[in-house]
Structures are given as structure tokens and as C-alpha cells.
Short mmCIF file of C-alpha atoms in Angstrom, two decimals:
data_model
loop_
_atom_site.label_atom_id
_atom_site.label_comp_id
_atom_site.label_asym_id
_atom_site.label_seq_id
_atom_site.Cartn_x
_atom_site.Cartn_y
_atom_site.Cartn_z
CA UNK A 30 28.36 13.67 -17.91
CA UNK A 31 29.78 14.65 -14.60
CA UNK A 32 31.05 12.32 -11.89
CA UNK A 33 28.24 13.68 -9.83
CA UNK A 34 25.68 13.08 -12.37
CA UNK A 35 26.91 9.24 -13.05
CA UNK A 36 26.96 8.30 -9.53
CA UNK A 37 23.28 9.99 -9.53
CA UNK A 38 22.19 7.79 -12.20
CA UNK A 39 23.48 4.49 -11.16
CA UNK A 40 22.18 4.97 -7.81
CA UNK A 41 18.75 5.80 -9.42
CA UNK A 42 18.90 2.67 -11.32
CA UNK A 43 19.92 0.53 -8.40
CA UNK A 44 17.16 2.02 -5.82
CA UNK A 45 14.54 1.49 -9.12
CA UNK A 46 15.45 -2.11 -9.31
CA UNK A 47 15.68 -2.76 -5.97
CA UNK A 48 12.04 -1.43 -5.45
CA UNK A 49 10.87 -3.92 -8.03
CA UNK A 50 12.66 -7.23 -6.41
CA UNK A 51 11.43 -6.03 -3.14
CA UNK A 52 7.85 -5.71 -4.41
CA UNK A 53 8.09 -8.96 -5.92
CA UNK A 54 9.36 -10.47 -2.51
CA UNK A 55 6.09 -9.31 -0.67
CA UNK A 56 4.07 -11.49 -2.06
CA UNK A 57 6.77 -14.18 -2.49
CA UNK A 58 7.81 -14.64 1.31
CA UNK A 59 5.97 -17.18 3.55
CA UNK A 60 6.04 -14.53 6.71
CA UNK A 61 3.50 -11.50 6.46
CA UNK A 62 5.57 -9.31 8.59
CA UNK A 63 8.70 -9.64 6.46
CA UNK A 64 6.30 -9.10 3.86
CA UNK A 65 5.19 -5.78 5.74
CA UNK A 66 9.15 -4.74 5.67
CA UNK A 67 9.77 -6.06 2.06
CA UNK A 68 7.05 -3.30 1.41
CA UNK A 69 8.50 -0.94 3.21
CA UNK A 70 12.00 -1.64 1.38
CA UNK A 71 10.32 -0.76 -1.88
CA UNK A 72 8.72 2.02 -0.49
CA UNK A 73 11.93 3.38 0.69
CA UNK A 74 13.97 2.61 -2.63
CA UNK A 75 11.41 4.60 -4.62
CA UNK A 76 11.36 7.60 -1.99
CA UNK A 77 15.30 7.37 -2.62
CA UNK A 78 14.65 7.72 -6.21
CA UNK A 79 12.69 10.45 -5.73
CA UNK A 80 14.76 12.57 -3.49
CA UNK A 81 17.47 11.75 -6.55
CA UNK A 82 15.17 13.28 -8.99
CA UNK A 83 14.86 16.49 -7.26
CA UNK A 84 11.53 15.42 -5.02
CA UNK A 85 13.83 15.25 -1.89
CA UNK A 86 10.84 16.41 0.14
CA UNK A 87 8.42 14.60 -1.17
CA UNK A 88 10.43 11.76 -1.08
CA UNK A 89 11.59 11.68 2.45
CA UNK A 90 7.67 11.94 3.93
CA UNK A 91 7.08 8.99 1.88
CA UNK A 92 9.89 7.36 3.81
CA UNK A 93 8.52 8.84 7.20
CA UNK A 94 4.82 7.63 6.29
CA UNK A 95 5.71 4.55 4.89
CA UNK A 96 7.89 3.69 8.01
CA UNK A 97 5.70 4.08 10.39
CA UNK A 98 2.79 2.73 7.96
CA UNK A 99 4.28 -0.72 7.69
CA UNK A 100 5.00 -0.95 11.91
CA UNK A 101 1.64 -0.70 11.74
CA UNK A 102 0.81 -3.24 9.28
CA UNK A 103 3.01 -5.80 10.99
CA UNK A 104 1.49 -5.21 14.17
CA UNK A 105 -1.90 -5.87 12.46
CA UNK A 106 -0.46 -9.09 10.80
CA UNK A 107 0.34 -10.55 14.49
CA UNK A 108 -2.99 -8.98 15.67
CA UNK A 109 -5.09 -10.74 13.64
CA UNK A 110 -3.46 -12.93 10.94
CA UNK A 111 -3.61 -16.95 11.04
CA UNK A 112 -0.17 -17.09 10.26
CA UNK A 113 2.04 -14.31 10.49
CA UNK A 114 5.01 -15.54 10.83
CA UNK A 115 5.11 -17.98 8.14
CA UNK A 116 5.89 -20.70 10.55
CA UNK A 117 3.69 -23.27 8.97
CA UNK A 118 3.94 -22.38 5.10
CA UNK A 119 0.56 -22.46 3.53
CA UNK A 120 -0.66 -21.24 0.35
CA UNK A 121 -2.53 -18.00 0.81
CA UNK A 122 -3.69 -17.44 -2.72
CA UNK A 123 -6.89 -17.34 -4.93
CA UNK A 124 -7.59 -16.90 -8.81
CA UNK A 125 -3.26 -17.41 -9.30
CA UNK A 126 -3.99 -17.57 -12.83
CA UNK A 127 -6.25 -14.59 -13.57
CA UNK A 128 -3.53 -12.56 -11.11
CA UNK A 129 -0.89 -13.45 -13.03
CA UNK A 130 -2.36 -12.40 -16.12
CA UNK A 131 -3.81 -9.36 -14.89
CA UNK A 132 -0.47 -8.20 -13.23
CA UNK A 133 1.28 -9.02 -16.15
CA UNK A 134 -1.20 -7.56 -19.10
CA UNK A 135 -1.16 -4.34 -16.38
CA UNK A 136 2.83 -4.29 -16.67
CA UNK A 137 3.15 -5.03 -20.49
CA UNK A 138 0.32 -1.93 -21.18
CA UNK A 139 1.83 0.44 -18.79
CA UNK A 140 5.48 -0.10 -19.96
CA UNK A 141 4.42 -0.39 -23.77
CA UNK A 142 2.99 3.46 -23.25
CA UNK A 143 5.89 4.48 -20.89
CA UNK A 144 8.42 3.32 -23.84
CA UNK A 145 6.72 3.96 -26.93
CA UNK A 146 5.01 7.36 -25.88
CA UNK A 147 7.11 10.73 -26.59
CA UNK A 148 7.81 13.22 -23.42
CA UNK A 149 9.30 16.36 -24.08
CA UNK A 150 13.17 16.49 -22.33
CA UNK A 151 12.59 19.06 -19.51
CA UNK A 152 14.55 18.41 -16.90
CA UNK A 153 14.04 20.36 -13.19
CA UNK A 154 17.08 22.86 -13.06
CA UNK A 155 19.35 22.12 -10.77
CA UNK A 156 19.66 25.32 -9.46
CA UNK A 157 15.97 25.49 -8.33
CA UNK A 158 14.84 24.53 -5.15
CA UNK A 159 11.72 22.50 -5.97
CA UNK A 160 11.28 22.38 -2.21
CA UNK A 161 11.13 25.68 -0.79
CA UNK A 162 8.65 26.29 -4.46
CA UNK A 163 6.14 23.32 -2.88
CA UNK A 164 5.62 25.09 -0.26
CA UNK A 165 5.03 28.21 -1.95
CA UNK A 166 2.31 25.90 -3.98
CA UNK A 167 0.75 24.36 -1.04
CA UNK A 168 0.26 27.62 0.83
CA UNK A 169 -0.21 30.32 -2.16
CA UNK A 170 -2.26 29.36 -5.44
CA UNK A 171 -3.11 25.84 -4.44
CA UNK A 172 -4.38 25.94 -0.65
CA UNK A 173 -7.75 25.32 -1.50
CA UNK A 174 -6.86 21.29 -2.83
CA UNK A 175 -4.32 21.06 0.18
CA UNK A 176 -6.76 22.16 2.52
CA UNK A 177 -9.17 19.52 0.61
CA UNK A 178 -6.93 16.69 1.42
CA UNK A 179 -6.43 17.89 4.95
CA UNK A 180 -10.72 17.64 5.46
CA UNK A 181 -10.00 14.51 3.40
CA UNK A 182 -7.86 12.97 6.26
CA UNK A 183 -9.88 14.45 8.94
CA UNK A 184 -13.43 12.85 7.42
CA UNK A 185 -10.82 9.58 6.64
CA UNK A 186 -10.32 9.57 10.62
CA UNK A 187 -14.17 10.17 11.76
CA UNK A 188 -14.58 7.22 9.72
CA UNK A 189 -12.34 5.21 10.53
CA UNK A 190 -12.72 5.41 13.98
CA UNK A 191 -16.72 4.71 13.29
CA UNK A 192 -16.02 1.63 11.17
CA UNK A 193 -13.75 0.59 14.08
CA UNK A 194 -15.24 1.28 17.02
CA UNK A 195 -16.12 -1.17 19.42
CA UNK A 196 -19.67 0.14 19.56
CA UNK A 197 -20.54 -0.02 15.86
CA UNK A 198 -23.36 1.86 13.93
CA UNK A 199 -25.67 -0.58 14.99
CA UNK A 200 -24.93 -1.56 18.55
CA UNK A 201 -22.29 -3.57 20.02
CA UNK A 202 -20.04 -4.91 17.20
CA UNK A 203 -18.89 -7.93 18.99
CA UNK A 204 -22.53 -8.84 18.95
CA UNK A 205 -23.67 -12.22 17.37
CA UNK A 206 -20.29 -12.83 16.19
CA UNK A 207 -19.17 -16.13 15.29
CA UNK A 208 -15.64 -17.20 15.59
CA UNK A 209 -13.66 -19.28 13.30
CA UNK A 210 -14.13 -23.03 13.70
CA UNK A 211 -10.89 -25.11 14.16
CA UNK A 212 -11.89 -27.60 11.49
CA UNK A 213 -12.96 -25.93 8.25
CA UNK A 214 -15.47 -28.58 7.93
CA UNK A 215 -17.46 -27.51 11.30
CA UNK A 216 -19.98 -25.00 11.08
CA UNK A 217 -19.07 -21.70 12.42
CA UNK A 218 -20.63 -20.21 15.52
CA UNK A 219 -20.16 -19.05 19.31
CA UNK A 220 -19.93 -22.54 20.44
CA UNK A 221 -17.32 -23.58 17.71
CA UNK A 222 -15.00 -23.87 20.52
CA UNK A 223 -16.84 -25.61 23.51
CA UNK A 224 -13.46 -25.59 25.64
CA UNK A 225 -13.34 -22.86 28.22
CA UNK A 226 -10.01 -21.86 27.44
CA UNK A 227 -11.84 -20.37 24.20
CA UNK A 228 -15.66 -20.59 25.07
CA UNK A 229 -17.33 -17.17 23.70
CA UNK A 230 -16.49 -14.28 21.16
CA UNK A 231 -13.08 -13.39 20.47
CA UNK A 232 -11.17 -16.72 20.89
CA UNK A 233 -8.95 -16.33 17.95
CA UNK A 234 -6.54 -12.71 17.53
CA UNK A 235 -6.51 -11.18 21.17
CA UNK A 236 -9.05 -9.02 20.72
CA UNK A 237 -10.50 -9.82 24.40
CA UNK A 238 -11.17 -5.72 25.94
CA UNK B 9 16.17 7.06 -21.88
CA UNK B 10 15.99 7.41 -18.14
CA UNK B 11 12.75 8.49 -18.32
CA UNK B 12 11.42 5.69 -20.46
CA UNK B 13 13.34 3.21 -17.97
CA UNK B 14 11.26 4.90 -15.02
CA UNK B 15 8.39 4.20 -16.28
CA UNK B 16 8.77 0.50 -17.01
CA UNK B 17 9.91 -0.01 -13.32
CA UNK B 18 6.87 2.19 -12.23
CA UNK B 19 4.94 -0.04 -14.24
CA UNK B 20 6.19 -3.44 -13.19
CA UNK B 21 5.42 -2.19 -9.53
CA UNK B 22 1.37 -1.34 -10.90
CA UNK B 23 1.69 -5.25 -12.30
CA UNK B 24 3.13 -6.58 -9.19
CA UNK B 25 0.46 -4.87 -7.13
CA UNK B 26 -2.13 -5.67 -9.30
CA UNK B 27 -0.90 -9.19 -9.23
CA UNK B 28 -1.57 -9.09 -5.51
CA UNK B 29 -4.65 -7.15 -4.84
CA UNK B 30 -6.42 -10.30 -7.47
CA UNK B 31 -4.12 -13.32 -5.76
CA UNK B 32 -4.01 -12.76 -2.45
CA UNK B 33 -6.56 -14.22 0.74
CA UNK B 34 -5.88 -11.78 3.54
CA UNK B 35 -7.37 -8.55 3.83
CA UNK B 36 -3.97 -6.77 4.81
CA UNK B 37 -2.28 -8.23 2.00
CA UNK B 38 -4.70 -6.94 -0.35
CA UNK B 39 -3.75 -3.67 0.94
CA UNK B 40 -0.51 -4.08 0.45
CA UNK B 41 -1.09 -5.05 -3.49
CA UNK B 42 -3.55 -1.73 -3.62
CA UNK B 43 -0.05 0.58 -1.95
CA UNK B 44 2.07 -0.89 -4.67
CA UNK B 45 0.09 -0.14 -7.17
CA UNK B 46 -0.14 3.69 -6.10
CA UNK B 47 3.68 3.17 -5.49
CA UNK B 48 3.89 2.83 -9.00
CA UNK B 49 2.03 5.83 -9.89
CA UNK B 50 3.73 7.86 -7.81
CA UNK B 51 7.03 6.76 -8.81
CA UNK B 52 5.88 7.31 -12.81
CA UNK B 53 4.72 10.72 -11.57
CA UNK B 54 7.66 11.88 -9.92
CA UNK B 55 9.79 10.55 -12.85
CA UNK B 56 7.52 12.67 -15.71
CA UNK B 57 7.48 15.67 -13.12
CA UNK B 58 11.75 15.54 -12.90
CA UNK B 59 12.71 14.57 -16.06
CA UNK B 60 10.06 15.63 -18.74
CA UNK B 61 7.59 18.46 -16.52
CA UNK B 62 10.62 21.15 -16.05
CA UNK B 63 10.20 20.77 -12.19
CA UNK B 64 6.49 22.49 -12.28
CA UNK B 65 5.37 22.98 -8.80
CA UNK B 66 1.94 21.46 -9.47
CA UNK B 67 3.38 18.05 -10.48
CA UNK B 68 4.49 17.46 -6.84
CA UNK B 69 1.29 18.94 -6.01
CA UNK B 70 0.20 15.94 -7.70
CA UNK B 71 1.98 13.56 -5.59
CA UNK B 72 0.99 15.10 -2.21
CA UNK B 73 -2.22 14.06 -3.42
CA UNK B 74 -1.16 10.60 -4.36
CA UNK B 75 0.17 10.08 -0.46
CA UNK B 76 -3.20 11.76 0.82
CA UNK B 77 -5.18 8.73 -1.54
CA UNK B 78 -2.21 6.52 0.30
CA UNK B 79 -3.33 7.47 3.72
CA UNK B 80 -6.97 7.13 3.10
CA UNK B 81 -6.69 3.70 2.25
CA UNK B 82 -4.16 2.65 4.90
CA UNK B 83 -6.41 4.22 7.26
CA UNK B 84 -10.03 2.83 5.94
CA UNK B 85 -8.33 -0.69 5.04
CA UNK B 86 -7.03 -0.91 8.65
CA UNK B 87 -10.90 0.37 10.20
CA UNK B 88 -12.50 -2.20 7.48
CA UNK B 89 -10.15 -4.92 9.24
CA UNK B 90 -11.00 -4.12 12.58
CA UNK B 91 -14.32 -4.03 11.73
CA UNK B 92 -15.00 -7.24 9.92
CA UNK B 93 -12.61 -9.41 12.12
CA UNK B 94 -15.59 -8.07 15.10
CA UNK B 95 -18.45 -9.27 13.09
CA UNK B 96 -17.21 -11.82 11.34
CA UNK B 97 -13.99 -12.86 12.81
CA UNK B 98 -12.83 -13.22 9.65
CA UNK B 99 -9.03 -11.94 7.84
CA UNK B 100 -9.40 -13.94 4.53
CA UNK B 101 -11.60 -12.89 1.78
CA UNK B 102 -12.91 -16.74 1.44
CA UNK B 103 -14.60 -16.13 5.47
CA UNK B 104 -16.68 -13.46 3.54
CA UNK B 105 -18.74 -15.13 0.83
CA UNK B 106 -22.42 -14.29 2.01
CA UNK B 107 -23.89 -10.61 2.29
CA UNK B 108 -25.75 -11.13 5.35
CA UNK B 109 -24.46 -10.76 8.55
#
């Protein structure tokens, strides 16, 4: 094994682990938005590893998508979270014991299969360029399934921006909605918070237009 | 052997997302259980398209398609926020336990 190669394979093996411990930190760390960049760490640890296995395209838009994904996410979190920062720790789960099971049964079939199944050693050749070939892919024998997943997106957007608008399918979206009550024991509705500091919809987020 | 190794950490990332799509309250989280888990298949995918598919241009085909599904769901988890928190004003699955709105 080369120098090359060694450094190659330890670095695969540290950006690998690294994407686990920072996927285990999401959901471990009191503040959503370092959860948000704890995602994006494993997200960019895995798009290392794949621009180390020859993916370097692939890999880097995952990077690019991811990045700007996750500023998104934490801007969201402030937007309209409870408790984004983590300030006053809380536990946000449900069902921890089915989770736990779940996640690990998922793990323990998945890596069961991954070890015990037999792949045939094919390796890309290092002098191809895998990139410059995706592109020949996208654009030659397989533009019908990119240009799927472009309408894909494009429907994806129409729809989004109709689930989100502020005029909704039905009519004003804001209408009849009933903010969160300040003490869980109150029932919810638009007088929940008689003050006029919050009187109305939208008292809780900043989502005032 | 690097392949096999791959795999398990592409599979601890599924558990750990599947761990937090079930466990977690807010919305956004959730979403960021489901990316894990597509994390993970994309990282085994990669890994069996380097090491053990010969570098076939279809296999990253594959993954272009696995950040497309990635997109989609950012997007329509992000419109589905927007749109219960004006309804509902609601970012926990618990603020969500009747049909009717």
C-alpha cells in the first residue's frame, strides 16, 4: 500500500467516524441550532468521504447543499422553535424507549447485512475520471430521470410555496388560528394571551407580516 | 474490509436517524432524523458504487437521485412547518393530536 493510499484510508476512517459522533451529537445537544451545525458536520464528513472514494463531485454538492441547507434550518429553529438555543434545558422527547429500540434494531440489521453479505472487489480505477463520465450520464443515456428530478424540484417548489403561502388553499391561513397558551393547562385560543403586548394571532415566533 | 466498515458506519447513521425521526417533539428535528437517515444511504451507496460497483456511472446516478429525495423533503418539511405553525401555531408534534382544524 502506497503512502498516498494509507493517508487516503485513515482519513476515510476518521471523516466516517466523525460523521457518526456528530450525528449522535444532534440529538444529544440542548441547543437546536448547534444541533443544525452538528448536522451539517456529519453531512460534511460523509461528503469528505465521498470525494475520497472517487465521488469528488458528488460529494462536494452535498457539502454546498447541505451548507446552505442547515443556515436554513437554524434560521427556522430561531423562527419558530420554543427553545432554540437551549437556554433553558428541557426534555424534547417522546416514545425514548421504542426510539431507542428502533434506531438500534435499524443499526444491528443494516450492519449485520453490510458485514455478513459478499460484494464483489471492484474498485473505481484510478485513472478514470468518474466526474467528467457523470456528466456524460446525466446528459447522454440518462437525461430522461435527470430531467425527472429537475420537474421533481420544480413541482417540489409549486408546492411548497402553496403549502406555505400566506393565503392558503382555503383562504387566509392565519385565519381562526389559535396561539399557544402560556400555561399548558389553559385552553388554547385567540384570547390565550389577553395582554396587548400579545393580544391576537401570531404572538409567539415573529411571524407578524 | 473497508467496504464492510462503510457500511456499518452508513448504518449506524440510518439507526441514529431513525432514533430521531421516532424520539424527537419538534417538527424540524424530525427532519433532521429523516436527512440522516438518507445520509446513511447515500453514504452506503457511494461506498458499494467506489469500492465494489467498478465506478459505474449509473451508481452516482443513483445518488443524484438520493440528494433530489434530500431536497424534496427539506423543501416540503420546511412548507409543512410554515404551514402548520399558521394554523395551528404549533412546532411540536404533541400541539397536533386532533384531525380537525
Amino acid at each position: 500500500m502506497t503512502d498516498a493510499a494509507l493517508v487516503a484510508d485513515v482519513a476515510i476512517w476518521l471523516f466516517g467516524g466523525g460523521s457518526v459522533v456528530a450525528a449522535w451529537l444532534v440529538f444529544r445537544t440542548d441547543s437546536m441550532v448547534r444541533a443544525a451545525y452538528w448536522l451539517l458536520a456529519s453531512f460534511v464528513a460523509v461528503g469528505m468521504v465521498m470525494v475520497l472514494l472517487q465521488a469528488r463531485f458528488l460529494g462536494l454538492v452535498l457539502v454546498l447543499m447541505m451548507a446552505g441547507e442547515m443556515t436554513i434550518m437554524a434560521a427556522f429553529m430561531v423562527m419558530f422553535m420554543m427553545n432554540p438555543a437551549g437556554l433553558n434545558p428541557m426534555s424534547m422527547v417522546h416514545q425514548h424507549t421504542t426510539a431507542k429500540v428502533a434506531g438500534v434494531v435499524a443499526f444491528a440489521g443494516l450492519a449485520f447485512v453490510g458485514l455478513v453479505a459478499e460484494f464483489p472487489d471492484r474498485p473505481v480505477d484510478p485513472a478514470s475520471e468518474p466526474t467528467a463520465e457523470l456528466g456524460e450520464e446525466l446528459l447522454g443515456d440518462s437525461m430522461l430521470i435527470f430531467e425527472t428530478a429537475g420537474v421533481t424540484l420544480l413541482a417540489t417548489m409549486i408546492g411548497a410555496i402553496a403549502i406555505a403561502g400566506k393565503r392558503g388553499r382555503f383562504g387566509n391561513a392565519q385565519e381562526g388560528s389559535a396561539p399557544p397558551p402560556v400555561d399548558p393547562d389553559a385552553p388554547a385560543g385567540p384570547d390565550a394571551h389577553p395582554s396587548p403586548m400579545h393580544g391576537g394571532h401570531g404572538g409567539h415566533g415573529g411571524m407578524h407580516h | 474490509m473497508e467496504l464492510q466498515l462503510l457500511l456499518v458506519v452508513s448504518a449506524a447513521l440510518f439507526g441514529i436517524g431513525v432514533y430521531g425521526a421516532l424520539s424527537q417533539q419538534t417538527f424540524v428535528m424530525i427532519m433532521m432524523g429523516i436527512e440522516l437517515m438518507l445520509n446513511g444511504a447515500m453514504l452506503a451507496g457511494v461506498a458499494l458504487w467506489g469500492v465494489s460497483g467498478a465506478g459505474a456511472p449509473k451508481g452516482q446516478l443513483l445518488i443524484v437521485i438520493i440528494l433530489t429525495v434530500m431536497a424534496v423533503e427539506a423543501a416540503l418539511g420546511f412548507a409543512l412547518v410554515i404551514g402548520i405553525f399558521r394554523t395551528r401555531q404549533a412546532d411540536m408534534t404533541e400541539m397536533l393530536d386532533e384531525l380537525q382544524g
